[in-house]
MMTF fields as JSON, N, C-alpha, C and O atoms, coordinates in Angstrom:
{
  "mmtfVersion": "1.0.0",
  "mmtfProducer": "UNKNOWN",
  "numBonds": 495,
  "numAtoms": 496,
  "numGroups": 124,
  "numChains": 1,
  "numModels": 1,
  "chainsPerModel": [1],
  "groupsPerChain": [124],
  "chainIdList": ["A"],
  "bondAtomList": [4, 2, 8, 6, 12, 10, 16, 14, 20, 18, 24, 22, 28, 26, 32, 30, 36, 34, 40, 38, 44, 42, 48, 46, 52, 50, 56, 54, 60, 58, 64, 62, 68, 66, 72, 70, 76, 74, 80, 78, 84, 82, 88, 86, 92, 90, 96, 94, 100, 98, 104, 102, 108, 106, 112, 110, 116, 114, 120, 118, 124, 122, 128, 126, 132, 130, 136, 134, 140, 138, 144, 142, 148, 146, 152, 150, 156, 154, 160, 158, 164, 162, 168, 166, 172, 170, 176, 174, 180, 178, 184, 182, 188, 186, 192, 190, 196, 194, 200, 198, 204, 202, 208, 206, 212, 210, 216, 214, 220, 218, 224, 222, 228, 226, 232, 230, 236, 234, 240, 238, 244, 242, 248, 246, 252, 250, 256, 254, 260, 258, 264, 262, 268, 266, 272, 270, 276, 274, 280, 278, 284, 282, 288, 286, 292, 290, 296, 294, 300, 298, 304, 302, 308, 306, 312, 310, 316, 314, 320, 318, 324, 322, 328, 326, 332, 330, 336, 334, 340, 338, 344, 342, 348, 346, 352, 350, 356, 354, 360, 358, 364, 362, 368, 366, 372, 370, 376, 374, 380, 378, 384, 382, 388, 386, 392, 390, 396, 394, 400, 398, 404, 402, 408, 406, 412, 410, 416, 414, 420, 418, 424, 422, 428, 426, 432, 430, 436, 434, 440, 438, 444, 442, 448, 446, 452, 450, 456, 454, 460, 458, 464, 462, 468, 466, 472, 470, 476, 474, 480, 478, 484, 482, 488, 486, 492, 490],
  "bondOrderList": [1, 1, 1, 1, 1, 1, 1, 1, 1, 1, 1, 1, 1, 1, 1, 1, 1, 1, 1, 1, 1, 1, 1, 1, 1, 1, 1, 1, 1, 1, 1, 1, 1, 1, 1, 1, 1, 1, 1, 1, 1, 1, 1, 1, 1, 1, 1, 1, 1, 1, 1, 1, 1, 1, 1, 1, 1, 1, 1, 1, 1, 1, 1, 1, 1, 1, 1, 1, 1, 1, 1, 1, 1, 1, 1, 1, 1, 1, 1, 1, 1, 1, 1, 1, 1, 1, 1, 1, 1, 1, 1, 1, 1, 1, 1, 1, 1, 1, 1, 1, 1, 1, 1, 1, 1, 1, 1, 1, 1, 1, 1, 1, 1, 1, 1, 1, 1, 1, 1, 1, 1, 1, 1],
  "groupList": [{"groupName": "UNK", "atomNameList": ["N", "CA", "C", "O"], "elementList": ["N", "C", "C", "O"], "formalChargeList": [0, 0, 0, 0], "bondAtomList": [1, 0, 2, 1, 3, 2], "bondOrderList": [1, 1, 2], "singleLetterCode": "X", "chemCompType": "L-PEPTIDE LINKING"}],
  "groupTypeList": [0, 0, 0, 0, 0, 0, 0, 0, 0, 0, 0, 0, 0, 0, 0, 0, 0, 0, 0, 0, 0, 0, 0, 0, 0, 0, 0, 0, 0, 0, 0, 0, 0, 0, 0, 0, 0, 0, 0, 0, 0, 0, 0, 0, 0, 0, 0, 0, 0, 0, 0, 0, 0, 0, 0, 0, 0, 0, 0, 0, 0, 0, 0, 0, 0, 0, 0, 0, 0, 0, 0, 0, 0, 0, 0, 0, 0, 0, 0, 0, 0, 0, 0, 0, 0, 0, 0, 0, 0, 0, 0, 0, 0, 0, 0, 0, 0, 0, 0, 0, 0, 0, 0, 0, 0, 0, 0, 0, 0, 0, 0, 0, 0, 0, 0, 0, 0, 0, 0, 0, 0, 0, 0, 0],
  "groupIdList": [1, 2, 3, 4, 5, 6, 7, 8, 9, 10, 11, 12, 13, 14, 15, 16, 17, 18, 19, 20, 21, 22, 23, 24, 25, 26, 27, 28, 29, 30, 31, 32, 33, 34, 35, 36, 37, 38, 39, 40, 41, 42, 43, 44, 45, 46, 47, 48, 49, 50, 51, 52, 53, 54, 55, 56, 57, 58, 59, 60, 61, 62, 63, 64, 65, 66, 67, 68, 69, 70, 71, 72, 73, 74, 75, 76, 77, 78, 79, 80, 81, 82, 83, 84, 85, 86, 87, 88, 89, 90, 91, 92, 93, 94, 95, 96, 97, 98, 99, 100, 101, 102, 103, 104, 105, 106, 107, 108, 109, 110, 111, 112, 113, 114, 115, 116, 117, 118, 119, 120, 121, 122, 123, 124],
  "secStructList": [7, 7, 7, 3, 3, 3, 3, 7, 7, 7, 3, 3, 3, 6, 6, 7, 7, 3, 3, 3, 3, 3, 3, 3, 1, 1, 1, 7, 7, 1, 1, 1, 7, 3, 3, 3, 3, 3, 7, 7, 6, 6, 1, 7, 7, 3, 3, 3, 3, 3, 3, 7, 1, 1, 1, 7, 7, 3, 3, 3, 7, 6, 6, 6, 5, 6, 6, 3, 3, 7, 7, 5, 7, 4, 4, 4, 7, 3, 3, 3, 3, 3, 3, 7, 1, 7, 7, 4, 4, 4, 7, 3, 3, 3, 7, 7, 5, 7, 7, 7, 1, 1, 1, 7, 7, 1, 7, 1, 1, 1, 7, 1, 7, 5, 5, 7, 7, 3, 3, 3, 3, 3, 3, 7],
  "xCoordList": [12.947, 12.504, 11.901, 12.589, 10.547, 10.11, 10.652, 9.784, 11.566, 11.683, 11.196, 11.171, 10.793, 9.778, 10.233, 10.583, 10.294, 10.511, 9.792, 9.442, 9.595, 8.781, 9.099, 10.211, 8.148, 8.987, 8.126, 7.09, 8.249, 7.308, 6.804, 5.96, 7.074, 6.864, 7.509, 8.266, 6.891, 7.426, 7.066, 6.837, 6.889, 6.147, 5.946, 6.695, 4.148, 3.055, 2.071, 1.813, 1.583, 0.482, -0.636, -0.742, -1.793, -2.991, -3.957, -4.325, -4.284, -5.215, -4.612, -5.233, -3.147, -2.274, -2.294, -3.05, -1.721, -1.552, -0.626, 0.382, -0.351, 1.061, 0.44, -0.621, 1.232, 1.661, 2.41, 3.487, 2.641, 3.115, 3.892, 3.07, 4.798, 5.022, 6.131, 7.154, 5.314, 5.855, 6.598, 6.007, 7.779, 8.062, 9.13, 9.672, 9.045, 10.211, 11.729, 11.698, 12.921, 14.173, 14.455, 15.316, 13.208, 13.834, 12.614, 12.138, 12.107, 10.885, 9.933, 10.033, 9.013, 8.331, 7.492, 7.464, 6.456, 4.95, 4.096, 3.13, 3.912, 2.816, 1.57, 0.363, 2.501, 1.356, 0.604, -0.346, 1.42, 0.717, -0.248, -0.272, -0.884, -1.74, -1.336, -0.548, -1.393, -0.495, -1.579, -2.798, -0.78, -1.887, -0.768, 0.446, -1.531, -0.465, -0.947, -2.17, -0.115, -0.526, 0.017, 1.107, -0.459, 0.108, 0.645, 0.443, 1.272, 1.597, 2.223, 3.251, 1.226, 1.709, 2.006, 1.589, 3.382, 3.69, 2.861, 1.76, 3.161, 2.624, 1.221, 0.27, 1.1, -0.017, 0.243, 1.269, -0.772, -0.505, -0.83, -1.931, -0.144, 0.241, -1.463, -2.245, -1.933, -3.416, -3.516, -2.968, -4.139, -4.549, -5.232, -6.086, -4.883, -5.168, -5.738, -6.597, -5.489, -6.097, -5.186, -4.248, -5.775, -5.636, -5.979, -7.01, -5.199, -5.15, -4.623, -3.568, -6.039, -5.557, -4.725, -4.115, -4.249, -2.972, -3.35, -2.717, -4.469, -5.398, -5.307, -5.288, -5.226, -6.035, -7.398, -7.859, -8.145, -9.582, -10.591, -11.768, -9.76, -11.054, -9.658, -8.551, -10.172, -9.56, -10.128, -11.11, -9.38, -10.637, -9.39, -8.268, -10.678, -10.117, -10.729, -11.907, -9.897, -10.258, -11.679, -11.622, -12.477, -13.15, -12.911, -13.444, -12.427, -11.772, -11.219, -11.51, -10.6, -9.792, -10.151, -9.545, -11.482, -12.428, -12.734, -13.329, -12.248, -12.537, -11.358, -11.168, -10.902, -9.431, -8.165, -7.36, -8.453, -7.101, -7.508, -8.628, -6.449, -7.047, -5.485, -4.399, -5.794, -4.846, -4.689, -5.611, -3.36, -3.314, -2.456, -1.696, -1.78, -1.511, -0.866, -1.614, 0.642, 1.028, 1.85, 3.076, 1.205, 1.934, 3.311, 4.194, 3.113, 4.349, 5.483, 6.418, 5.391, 6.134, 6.25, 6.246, 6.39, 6.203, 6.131, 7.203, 5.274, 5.386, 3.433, 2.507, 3.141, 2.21, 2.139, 3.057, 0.99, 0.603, 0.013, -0.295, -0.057, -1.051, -1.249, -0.414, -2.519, -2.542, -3.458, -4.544, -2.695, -3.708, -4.225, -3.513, -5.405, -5.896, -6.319, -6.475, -6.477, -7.487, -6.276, -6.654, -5.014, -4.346, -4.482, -4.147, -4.846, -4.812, -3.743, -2.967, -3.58, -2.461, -2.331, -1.258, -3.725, -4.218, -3.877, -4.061, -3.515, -2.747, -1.444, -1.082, -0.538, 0.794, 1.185, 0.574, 2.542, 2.63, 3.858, 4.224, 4.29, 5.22, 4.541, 4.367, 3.886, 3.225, 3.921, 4.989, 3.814, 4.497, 3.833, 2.866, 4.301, 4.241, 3.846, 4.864, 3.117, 3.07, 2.835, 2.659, 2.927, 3.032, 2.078, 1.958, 1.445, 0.456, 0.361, -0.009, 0.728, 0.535, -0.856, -0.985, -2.23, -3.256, -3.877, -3.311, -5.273, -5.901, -6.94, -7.67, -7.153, -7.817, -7.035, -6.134, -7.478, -6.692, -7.769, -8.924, -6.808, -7.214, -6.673, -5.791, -7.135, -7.141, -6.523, -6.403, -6.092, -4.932, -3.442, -2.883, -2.789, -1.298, -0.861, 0.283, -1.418, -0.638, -0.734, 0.253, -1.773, -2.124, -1.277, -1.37, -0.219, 0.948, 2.621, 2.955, 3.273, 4.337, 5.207, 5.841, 5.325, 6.679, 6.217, 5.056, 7.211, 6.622, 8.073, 9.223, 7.74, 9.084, 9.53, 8.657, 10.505, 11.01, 10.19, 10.062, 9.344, 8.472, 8.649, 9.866, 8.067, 8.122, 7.561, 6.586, 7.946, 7.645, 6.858, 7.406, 5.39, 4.262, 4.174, 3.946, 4.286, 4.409, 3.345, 3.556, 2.106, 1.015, 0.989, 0.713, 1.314, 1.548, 0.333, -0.113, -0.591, -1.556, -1.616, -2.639],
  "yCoordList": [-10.238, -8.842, -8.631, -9.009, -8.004, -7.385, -6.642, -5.787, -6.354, -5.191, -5.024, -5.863, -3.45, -3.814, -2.793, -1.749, -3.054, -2.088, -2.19, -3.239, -1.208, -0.629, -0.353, 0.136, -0.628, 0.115, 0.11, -0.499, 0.707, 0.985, 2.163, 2.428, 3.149, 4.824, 4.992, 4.236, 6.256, 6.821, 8.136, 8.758, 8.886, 10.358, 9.528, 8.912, 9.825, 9.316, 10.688, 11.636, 10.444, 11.818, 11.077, 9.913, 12.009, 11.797, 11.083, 11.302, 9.952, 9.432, 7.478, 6.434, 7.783, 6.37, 5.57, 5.743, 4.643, 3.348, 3.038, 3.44, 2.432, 2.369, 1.33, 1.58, -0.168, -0.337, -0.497, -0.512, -0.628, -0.456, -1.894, -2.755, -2.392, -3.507, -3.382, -2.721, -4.488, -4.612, -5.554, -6.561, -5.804, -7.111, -6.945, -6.072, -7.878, -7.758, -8.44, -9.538, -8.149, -8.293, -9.381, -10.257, -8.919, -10.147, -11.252, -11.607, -11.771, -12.107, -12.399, -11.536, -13.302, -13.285, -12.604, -12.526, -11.828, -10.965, -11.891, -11.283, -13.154, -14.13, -13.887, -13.793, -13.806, -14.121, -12.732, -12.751, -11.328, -10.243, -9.337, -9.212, -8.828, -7.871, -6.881, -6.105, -6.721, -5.246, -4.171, -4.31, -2.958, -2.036, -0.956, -0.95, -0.066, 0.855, 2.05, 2.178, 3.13, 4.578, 5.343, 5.007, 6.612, 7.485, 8.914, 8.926, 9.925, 10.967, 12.187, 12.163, 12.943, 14.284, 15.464, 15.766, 16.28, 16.99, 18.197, 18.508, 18.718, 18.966, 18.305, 19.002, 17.125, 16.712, 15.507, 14.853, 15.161, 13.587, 12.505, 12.314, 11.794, 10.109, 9.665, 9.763, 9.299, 8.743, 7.34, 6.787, 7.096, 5.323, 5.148, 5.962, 4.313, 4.197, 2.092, 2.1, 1.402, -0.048, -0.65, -0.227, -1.508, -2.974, -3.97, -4.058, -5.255, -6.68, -7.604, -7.673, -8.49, -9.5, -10.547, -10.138, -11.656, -12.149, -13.337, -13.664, -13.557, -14.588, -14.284, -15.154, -12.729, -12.058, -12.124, -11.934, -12.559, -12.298, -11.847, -12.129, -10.608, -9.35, -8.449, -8.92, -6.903, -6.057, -4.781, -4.979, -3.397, -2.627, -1.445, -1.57, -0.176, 0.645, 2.172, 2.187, 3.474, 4.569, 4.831, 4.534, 5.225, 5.509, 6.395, 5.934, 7.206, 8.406, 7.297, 7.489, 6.376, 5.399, 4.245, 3.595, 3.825, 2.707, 2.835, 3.83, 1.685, 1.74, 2.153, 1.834, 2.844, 3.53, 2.603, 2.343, 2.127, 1.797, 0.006, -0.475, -0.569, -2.359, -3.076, -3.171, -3.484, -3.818, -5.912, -6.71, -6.175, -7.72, -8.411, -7.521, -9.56, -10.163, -11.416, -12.146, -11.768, -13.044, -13.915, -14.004, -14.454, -14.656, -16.002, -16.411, -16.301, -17.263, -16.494, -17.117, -15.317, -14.157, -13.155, -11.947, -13.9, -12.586, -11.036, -10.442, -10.446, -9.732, -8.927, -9.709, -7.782, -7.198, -6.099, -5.294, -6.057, -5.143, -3.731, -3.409, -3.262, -1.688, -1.126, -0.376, -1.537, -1.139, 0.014, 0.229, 0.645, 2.086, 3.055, 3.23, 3.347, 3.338, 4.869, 5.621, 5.234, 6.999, 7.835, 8.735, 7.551, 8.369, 10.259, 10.934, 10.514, 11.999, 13.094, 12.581, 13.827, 14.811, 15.02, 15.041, 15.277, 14.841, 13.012, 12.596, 12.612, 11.03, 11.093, 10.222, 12.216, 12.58, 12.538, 13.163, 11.613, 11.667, 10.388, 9.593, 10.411, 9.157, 8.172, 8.321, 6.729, 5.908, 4.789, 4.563, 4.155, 3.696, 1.935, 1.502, 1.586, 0.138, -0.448, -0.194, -1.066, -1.512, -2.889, -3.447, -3.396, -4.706, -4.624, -3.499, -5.453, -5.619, -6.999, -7.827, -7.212, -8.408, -8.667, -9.828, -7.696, -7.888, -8.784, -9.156, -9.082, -10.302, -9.502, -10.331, -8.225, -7.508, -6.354, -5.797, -6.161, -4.584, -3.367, -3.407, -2.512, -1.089, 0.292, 0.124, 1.23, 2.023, 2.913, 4.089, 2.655, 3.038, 3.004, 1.917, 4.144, 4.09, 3.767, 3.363, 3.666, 2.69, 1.558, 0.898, 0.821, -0.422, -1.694, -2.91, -0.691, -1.301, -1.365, -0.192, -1.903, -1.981, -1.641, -0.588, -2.424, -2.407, -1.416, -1.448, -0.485, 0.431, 0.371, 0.27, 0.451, 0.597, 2.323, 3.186, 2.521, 3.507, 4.519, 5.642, 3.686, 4.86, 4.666, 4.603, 4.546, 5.314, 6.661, 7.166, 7.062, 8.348, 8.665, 8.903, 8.649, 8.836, 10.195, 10.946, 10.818, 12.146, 11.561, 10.463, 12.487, 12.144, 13.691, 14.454, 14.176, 15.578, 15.686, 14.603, 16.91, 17.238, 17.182, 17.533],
  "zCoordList": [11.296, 11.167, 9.786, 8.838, 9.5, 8.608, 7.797, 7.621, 7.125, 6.435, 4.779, 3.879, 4.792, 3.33, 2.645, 3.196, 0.901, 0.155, -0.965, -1.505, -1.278, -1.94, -3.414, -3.612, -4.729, -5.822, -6.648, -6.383, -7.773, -9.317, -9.2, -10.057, -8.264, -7.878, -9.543, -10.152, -9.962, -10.766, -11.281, -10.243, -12.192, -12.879, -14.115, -14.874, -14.001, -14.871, -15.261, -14.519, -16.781, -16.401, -16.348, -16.735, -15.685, -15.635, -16.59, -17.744, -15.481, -17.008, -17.067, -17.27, -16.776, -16.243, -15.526, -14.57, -15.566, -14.663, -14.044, -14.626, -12.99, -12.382, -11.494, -10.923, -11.307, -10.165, -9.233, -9.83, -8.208, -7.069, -6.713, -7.026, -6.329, -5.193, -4.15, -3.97, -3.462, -1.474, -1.374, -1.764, -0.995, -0.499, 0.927, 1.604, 0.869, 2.275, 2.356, 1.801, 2.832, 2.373, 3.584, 3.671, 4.644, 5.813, 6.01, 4.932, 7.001, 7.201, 6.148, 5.276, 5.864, 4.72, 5.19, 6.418, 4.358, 4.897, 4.489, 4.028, 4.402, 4.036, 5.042, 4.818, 6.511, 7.392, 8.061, 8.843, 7.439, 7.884, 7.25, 6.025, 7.872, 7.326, 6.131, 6.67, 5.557, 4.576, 4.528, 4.63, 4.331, 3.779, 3.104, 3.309, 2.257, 1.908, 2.241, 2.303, 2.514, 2.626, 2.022, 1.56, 1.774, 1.058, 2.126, 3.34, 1.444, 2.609, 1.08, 0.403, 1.076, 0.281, 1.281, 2.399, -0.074, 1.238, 2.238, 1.784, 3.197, 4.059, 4.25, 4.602, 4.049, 4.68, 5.328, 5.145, 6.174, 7.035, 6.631, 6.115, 6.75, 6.285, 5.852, 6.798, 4.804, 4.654, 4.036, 3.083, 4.659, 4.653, 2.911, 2.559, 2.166, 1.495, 0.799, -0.082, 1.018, 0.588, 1.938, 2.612, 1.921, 3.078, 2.799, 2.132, 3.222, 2.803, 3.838, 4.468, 3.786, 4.853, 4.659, 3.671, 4.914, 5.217, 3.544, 2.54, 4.011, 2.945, 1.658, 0.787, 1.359, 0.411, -0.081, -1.206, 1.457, 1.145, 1.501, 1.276, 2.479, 2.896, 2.184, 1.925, 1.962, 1.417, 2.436, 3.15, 2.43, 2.682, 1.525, 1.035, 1.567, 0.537, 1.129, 1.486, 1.227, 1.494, 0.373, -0.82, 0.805, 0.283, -1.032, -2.041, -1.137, -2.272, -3.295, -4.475, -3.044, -4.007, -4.443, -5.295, -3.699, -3.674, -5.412, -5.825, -6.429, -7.68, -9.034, -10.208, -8.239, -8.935, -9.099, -9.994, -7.409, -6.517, -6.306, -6.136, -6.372, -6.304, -5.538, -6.109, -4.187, -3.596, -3.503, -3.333, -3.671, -3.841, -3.498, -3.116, -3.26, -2.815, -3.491, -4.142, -3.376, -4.347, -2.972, -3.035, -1.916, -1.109, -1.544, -0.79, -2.598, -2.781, -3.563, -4.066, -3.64, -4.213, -3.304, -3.541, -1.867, -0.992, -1.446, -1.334, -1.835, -2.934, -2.551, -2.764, -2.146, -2.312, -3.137, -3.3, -3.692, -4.944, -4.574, -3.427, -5.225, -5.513, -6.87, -7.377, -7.556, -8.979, -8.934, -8.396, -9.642, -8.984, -10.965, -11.953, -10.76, -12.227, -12.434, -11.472, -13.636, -13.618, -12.712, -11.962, -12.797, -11.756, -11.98, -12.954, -11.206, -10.756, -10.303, -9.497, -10.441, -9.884, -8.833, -8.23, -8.272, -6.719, -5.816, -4.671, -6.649, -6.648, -6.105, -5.314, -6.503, -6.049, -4.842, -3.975, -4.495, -3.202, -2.89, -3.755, -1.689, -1.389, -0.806, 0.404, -1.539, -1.122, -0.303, -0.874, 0.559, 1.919, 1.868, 1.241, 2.317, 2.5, 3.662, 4.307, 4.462, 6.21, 5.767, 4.684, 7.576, 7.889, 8.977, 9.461, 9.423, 11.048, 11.253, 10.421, 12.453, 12.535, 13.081, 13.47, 13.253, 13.524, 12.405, 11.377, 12.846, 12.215, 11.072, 10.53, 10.63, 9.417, 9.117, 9.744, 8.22, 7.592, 8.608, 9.033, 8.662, 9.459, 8.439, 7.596, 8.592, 7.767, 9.001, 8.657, 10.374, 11.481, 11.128, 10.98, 10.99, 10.899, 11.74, 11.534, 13.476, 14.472, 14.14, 14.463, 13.442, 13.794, 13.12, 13.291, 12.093, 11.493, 12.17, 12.336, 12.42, 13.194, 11.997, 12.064, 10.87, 10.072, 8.922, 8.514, 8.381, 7.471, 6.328, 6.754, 4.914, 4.013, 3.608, 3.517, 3.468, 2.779, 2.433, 2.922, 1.021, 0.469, -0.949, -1.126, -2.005, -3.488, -4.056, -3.499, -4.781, -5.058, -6.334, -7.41, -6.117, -7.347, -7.768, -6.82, -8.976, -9.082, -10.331, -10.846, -10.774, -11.782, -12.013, -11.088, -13.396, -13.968, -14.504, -14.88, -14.731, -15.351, -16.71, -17.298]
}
């Protein structure tokens, strides 16, 4: 079984750096897809970077394309999210997935295993 957690969430101000990492407590994630999403409150879960199993297609929400840089240490079962220029509008509980499909999707079905969550708070 997959299971993934998540960590390096924290309260940063604007302007900061933070990253993010994935790993999994059961199963290695070597061979799956990852992607991460984000979900602020009252709003719905949003797709944010994707990574193939290789680490060598990526895809990236457009809004975060440049900011946001998603990666991969598969002998550290261990996935990244370095996220740059953070914004206030950045704020939010960023989420972790697994897919065992063959590219990254910017689909919240298209992931089966999902972690906990960390908690990015970026103050003005």
């Amino acid at each position: 079984q997959v299971q993934l957690v998540e960590s390096g969430g924290g309260l940063v101000q604007a302007g900061d750096s933070l990253r993010l990492s994935c790993t999994s407590s059961g199963r290695t994630i070597s061979y799956y897809v990852m992607g991460w999403f984000r979900q602020a409150p009252g709003k719905e879960r949003e797709f944010v970077a994707g990574i193939s199993w290789k680490g060598s297609s990526t895809k990236y929400a457009d809004s975060m394309e440049g900011r946001f840089i998603i990666s991969r240490d598969n002998a550290k079962n261990t996935v990244y999210l370095q996220m740059n220029t953070l914004m206030p509008e950045d704020t939010a509980v960023y989420y972790c997935a697994a897919s065992i499909e063959v590219r990254p999707s910017d689909q919240v079905s298209w992931y089966a295993y999902w972690g906990q969550g960390t908690q990015v708070t970026v103050s003005s």
